[in-house]
GROMACS .gro file of C-alpha atoms in nm:
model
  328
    1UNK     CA    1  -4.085   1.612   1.224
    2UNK     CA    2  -3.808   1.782   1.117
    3UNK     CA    3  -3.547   1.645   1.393
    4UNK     CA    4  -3.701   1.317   1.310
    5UNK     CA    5  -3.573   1.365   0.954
    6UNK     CA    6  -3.249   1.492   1.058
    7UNK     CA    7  -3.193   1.202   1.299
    8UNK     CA    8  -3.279   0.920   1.024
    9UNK     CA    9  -3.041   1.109   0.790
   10UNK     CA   10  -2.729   1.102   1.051
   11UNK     CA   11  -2.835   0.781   1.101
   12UNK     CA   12  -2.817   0.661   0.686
   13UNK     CA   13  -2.497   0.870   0.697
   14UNK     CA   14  -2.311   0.693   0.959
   15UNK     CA   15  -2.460   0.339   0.858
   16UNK     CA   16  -2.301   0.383   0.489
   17UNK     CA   17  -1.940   0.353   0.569
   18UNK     CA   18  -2.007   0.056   0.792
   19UNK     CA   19  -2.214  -0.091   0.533
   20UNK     CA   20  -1.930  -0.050   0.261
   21UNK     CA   21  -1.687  -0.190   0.517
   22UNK     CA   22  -1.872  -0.518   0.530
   23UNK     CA   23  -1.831  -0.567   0.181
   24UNK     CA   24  -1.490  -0.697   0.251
   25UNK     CA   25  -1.247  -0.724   0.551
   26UNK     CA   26  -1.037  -0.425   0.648
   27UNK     CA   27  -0.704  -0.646   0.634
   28UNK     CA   28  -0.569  -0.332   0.769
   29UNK     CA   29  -0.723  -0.389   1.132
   30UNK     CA   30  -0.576  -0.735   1.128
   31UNK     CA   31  -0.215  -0.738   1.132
   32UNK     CA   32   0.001  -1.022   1.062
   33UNK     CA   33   0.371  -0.929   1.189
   34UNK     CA   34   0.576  -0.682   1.405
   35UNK     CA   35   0.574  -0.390   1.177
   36UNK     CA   36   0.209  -0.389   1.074
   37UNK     CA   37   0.093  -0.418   1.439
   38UNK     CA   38   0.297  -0.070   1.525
   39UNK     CA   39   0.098   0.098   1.226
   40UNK     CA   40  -0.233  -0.076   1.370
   41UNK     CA   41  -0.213   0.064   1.646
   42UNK     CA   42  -0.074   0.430   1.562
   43UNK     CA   43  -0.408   0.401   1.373
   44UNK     CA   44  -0.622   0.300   1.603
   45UNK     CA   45  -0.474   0.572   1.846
   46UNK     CA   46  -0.546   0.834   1.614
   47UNK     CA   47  -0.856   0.734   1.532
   48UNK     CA   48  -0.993   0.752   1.952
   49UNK     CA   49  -0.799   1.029   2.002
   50UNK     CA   50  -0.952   1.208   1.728
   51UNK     CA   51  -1.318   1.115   1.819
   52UNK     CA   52  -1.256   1.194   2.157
   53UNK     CA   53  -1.173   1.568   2.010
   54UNK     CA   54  -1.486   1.554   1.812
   55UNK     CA   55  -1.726   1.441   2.104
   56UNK     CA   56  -1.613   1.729   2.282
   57UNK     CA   57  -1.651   1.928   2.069
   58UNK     CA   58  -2.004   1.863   1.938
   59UNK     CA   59  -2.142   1.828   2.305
   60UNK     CA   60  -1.971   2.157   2.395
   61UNK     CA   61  -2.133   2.282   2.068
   62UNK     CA   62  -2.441   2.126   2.172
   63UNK     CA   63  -2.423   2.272   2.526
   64UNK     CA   64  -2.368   2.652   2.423
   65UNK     CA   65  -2.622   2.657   2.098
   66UNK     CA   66  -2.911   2.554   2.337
   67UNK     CA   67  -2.744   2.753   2.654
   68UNK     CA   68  -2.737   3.071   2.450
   69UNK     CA   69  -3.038   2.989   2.223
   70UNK     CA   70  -3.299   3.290   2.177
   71UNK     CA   71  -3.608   3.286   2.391
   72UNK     CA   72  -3.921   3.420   2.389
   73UNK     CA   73  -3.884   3.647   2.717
   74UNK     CA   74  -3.595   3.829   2.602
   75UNK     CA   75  -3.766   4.087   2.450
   76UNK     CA   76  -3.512   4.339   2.352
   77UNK     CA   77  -3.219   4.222   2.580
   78UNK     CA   78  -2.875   4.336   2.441
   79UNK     CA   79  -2.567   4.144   2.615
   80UNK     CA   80  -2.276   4.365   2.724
   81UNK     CA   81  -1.950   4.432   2.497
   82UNK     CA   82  -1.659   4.245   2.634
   83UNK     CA   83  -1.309   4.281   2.557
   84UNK     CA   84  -1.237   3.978   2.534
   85UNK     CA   85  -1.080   3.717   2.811
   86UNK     CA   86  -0.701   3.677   2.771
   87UNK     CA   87  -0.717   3.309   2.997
   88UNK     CA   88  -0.970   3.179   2.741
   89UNK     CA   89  -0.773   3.298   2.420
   90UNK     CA   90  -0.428   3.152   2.548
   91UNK     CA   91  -0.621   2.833   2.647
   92UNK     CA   92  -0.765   2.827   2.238
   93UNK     CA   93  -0.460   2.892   2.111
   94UNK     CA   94  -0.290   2.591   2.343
   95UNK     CA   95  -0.512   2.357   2.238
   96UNK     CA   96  -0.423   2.286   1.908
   97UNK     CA   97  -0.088   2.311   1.985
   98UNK     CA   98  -0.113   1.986   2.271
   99UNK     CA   99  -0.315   1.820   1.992
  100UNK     CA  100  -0.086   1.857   1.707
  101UNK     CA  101   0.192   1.752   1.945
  102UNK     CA  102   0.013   1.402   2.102
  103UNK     CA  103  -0.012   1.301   1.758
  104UNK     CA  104   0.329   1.374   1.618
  105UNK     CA  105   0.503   1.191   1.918
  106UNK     CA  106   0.370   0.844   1.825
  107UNK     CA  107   0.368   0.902   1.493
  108UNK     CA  108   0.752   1.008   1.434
  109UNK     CA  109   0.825   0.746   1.695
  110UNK     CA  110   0.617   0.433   1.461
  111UNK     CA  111   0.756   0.580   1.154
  112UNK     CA  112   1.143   0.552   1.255
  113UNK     CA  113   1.072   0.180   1.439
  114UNK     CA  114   0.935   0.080   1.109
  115UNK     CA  115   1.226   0.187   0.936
  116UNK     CA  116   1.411  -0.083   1.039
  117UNK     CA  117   1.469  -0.460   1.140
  118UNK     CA  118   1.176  -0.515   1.405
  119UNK     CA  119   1.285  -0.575   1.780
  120UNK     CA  120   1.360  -0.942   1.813
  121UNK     CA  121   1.465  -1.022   1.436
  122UNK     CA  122   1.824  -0.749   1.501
  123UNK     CA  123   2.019  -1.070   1.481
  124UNK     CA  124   1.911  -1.229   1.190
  125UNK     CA  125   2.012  -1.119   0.873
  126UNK     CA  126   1.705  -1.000   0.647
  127UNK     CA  127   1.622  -1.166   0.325
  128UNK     CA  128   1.682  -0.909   0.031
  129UNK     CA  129   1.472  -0.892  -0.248
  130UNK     CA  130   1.453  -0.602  -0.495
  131UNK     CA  131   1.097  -0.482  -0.617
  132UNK     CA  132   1.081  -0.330  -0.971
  133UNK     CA  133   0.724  -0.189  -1.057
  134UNK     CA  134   0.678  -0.121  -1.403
  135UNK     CA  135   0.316  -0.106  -1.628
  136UNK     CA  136   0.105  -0.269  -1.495
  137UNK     CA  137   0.306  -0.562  -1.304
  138UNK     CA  138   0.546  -0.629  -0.996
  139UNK     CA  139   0.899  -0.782  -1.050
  140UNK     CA  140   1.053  -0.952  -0.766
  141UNK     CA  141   1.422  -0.997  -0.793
  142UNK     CA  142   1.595  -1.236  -0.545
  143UNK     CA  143   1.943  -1.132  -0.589
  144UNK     CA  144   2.121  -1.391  -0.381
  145UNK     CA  145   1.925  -1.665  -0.471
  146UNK     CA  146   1.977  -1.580  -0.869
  147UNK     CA  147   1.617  -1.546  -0.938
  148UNK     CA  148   1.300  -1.396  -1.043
  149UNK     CA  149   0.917  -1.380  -1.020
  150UNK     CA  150   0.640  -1.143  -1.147
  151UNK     CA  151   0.329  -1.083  -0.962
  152UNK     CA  152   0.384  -1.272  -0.660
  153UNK     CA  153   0.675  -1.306  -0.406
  154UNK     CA  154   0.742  -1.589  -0.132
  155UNK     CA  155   0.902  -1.496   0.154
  156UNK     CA  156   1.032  -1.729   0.484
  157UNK     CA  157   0.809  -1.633   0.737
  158UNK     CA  158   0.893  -1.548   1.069
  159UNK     CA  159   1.215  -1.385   0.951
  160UNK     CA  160   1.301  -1.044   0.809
  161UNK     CA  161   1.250  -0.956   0.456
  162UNK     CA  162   1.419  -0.640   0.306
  163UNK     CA  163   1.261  -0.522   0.002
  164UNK     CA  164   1.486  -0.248  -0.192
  165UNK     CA  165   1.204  -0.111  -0.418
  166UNK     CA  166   1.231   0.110  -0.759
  167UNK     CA  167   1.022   0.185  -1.039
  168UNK     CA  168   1.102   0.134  -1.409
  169UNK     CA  169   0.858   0.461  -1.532
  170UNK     CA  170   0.563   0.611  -1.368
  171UNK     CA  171   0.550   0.604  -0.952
  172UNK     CA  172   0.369   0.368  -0.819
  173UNK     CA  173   0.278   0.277  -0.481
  174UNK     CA  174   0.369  -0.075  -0.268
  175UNK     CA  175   0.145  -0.192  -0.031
  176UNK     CA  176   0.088  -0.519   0.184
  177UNK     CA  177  -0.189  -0.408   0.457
  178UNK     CA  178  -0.151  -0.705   0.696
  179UNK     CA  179   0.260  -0.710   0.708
  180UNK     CA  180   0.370  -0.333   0.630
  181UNK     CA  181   0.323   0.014   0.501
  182UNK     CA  182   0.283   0.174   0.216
  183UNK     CA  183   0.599   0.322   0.019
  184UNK     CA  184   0.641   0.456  -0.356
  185UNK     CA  185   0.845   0.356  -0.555
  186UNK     CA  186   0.969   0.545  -0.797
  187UNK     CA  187   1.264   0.582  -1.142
  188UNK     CA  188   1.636   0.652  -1.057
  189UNK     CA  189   1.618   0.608  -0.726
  190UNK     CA  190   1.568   0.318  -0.433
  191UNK     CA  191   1.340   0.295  -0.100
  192UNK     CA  192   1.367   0.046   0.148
  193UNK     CA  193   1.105  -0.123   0.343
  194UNK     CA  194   1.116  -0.384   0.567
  195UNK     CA  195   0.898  -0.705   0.664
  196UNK     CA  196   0.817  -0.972   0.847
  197UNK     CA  197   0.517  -1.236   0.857
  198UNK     CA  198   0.454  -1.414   1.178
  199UNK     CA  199   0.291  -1.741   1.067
  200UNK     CA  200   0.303  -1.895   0.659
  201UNK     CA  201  -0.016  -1.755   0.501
  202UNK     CA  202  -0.160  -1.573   0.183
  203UNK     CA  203  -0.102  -1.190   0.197
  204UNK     CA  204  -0.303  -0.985  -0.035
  205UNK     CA  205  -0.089  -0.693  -0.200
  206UNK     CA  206  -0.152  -0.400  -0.459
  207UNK     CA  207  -0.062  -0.093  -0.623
  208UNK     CA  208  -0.221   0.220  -0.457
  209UNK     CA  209  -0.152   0.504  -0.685
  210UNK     CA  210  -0.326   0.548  -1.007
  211UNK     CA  211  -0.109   0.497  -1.297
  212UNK     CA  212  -0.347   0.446  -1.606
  213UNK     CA  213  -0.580   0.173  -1.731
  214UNK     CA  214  -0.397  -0.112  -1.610
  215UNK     CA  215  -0.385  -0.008  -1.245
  216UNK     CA  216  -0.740  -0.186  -1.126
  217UNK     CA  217  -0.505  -0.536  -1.179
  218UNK     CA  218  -0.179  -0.421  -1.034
  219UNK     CA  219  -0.195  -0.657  -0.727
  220UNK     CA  220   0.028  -0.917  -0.649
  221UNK     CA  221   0.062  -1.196  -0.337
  222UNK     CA  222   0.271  -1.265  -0.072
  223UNK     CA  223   0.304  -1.589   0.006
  224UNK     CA  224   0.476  -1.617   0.412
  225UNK     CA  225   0.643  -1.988   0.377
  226UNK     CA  226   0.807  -2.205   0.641
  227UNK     CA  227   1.180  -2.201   0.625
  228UNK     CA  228   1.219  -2.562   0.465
  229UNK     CA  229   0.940  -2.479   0.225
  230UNK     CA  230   1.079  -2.121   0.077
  231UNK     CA  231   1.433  -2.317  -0.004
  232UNK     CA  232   1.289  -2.610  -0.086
  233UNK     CA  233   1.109  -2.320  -0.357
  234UNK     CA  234   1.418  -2.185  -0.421
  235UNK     CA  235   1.555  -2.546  -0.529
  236UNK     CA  236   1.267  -2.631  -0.772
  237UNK     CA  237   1.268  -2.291  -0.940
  238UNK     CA  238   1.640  -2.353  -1.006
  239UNK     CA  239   1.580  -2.691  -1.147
  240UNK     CA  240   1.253  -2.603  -1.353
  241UNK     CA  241   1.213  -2.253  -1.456
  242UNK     CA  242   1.328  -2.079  -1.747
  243UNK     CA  243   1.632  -1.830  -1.767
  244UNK     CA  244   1.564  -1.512  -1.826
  245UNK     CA  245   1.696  -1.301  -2.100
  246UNK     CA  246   1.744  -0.968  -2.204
  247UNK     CA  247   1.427  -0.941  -2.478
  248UNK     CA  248   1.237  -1.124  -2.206
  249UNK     CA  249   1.284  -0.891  -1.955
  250UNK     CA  250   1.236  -0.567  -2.224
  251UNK     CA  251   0.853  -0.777  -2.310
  252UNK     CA  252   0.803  -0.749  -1.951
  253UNK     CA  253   0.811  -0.386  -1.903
  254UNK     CA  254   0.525  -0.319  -2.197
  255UNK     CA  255   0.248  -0.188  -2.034
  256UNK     CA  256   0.056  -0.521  -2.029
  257UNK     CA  257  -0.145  -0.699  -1.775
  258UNK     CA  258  -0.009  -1.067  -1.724
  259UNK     CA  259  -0.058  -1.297  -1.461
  260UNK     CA  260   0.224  -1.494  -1.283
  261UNK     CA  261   0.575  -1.566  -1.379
  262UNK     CA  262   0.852  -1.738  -1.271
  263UNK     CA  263   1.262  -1.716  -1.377
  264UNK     CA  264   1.590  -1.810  -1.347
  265UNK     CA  265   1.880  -1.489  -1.300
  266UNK     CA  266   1.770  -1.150  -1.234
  267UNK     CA  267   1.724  -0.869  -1.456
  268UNK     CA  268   1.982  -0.701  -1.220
  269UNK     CA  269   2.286  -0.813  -1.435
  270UNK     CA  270   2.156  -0.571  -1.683
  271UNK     CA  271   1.993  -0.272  -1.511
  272UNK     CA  272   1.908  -0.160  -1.203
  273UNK     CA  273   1.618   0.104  -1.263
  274UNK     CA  274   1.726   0.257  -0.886
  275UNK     CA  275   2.033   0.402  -1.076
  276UNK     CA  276   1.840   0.506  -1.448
  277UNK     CA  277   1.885   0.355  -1.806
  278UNK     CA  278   1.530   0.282  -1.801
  279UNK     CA  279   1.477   0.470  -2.148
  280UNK     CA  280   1.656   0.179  -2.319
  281UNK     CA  281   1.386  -0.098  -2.281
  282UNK     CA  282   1.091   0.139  -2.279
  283UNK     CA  283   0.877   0.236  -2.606
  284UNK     CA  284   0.665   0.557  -2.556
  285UNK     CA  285   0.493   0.502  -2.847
  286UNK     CA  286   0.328   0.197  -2.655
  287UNK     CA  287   0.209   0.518  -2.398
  288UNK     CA  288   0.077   0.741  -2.667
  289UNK     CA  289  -0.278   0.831  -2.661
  290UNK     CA  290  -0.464   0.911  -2.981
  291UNK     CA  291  -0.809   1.097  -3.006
  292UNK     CA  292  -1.064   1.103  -3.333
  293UNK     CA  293  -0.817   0.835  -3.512
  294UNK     CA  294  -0.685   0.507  -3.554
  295UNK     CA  295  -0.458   0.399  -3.270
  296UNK     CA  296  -0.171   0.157  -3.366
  297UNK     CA  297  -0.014   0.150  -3.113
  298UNK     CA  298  -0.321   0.076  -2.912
  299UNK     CA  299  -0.457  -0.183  -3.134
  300UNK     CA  300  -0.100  -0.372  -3.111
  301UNK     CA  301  -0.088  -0.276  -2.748
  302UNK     CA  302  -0.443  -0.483  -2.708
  303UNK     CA  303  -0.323  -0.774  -2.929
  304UNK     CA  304  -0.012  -0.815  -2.707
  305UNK     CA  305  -0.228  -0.786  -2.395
  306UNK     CA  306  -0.466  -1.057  -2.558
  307UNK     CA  307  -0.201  -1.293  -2.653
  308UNK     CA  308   0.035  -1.241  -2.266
  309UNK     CA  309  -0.334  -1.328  -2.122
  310UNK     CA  310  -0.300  -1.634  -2.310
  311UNK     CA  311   0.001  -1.725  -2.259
  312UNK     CA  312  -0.069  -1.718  -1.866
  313UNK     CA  313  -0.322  -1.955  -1.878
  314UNK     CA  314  -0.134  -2.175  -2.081
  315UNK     CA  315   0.186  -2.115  -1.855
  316UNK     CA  316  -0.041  -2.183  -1.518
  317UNK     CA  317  -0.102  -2.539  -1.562
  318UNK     CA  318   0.293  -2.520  -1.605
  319UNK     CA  319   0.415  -2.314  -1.328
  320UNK     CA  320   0.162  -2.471  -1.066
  321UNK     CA  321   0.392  -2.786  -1.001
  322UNK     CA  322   0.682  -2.598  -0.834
  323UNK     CA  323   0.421  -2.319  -0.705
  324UNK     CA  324   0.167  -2.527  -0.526
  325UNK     CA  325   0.323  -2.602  -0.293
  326UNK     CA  326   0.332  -2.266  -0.128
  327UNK     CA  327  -0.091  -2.235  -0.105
  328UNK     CA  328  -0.132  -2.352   0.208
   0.00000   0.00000   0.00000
């Protein structure tokens, strides 16, 4: 009865996990361009050589707890003291050693090939796009093509994308499962990560590192577009969106949650956060938290969130004529 118990209890244990991974697709089995592949499958090796370890070891386990078990006929059988066999210990001490080393061969190797302009794309000179993060929002800043979005990104796809990534405040944590790997980004200083989408397509995106209340909506999209269609983009942002300015760009960086925007110029001809003067558009009043009092700053803080989700419905209907055409 009791192994029965034990059983159905590995049993729930195992079928819990694969349960909560049914609730939604693990994007970051299924990847969608060069770079995310070669993480894929540094995964996936680590994962089966991993269980392999643990197989052996639980059936070895297995094998010596019953081998050795106590029996009724030993009566009062004492084994032997050893000293020990000096084959076995070097062998246990080797081990770990050939483990540690098959996975830090791959994995140094993936992490330096992902560091740069996938094999194939060498001769094709990457799209740059600078990635701000700030509370609780993504800024996309398309320096050569003089502009701007917030919360989403379109990229060409089948061709290399390089985003040069910062933070305005807090660290934060970029992430597109199906086309790359994760990287922080983080105040007074730039990282670099590279991309590259095989086919046009929806790419789901997000934040990974918690950063305070607004983090749950930190997500953005990618949207992968064929070459005609991202300049064709490019064109009918120029011609319809608004310029941005200087206050603008400072209402931007409130911690608020908003949804999508779209703008002419870059905040780039004022700051780059990569290389500091940050302080100047932020307000850490708007950060404060009070306890067993009134909160101003929250209260205006929750007004201004109120009124930006307002504004983003309004400004959908808006921005959907030069945006819907990248939903495929």
């Amino acid at each position: 009865m009791k192994a029965l118990k034990r059983g159905m209890l590995l049993l729930t244990m195992l079928a819990i996990p694969l349960f909560l991974a049914g609730c939604d697709r693990l994007i970051v089995f299924d990847p969608k361009g060069p770079i995310a592949r070669s993480l894929t499958d540094l995964i996936v090796y680590s994962i089966i050589f991993m269980l392999v370890i643990v197989v052996v070891i639980f059936v070895l386990f297995g094998y010596i707890v019953w081998k050795y078990r106590a029996r009724k006929d030993d009566g009062d059988f004492e084994p032997k003291e050893e000293k020990g066999n000096h084959t076995l210990e070097i062998i246990w001490f080797a081990i770990p050693i050939v483990i540690v080393i098959a996975l830090m061969i791959p994995t140094t190797k993936t992490i330096y090939e992902v560091e740069d302009v996938p094999q194939g794309y060498e001769e094709e000179e990457p799209l740059v796009i600078h990635v701000t993060s700030a509370d609780w929002k993504w800024i996309f800043s398309y320096p050569d093509q003089d502009i701007e979005t917030v919360n989403y990104v379109n990229i060409p796809a089948d061709h290399p994308v390089q985003f040069k990534m910062t933070s305005a405040g807090t660290m934060q944590s970029f992430w597109v499962p199906e086309l790359a790997g994760q990287k922080y980004t983080m105040a007074n200083m730039q990282t670099k990560l590279y991309m590259v989408a095989d086919n046009p397509g929806s790419y789901y995106g997000r934040n990974t590192n918690f950063n305070g209340r607004g983090y749950a909506h930190m997500d953005f999209e990618v949207q992968a577009l064929e070459r005609d269609d991202f300049n064709e983009w490019v064109q009918e942002v120029k011609d319809t969106a608004n310029q941005l300015t200087e206050d603008e760009y400072a209402e931007l960086l409130k911690p608020t949650i908003i949804g999508r925007k779209t703008y002419n110029q870059t905040h780039l001809q004022w700051i780059d956060h990569a290389h500091g003067g940050s302080e100047k558009y932020l307000n850490p009043e708007l950060y404060e938290i009070h306890h067993g009092g009134e909160e101003p700053a929250a209260d205006e803080q929750t007004e201004n969130t109120e009124q930006e989700q307002v504004e983003t419905e309004e400004n959908a209907s808006e921005s959907s004529s030069h945006e819907g055409h990248s939903h495929h």
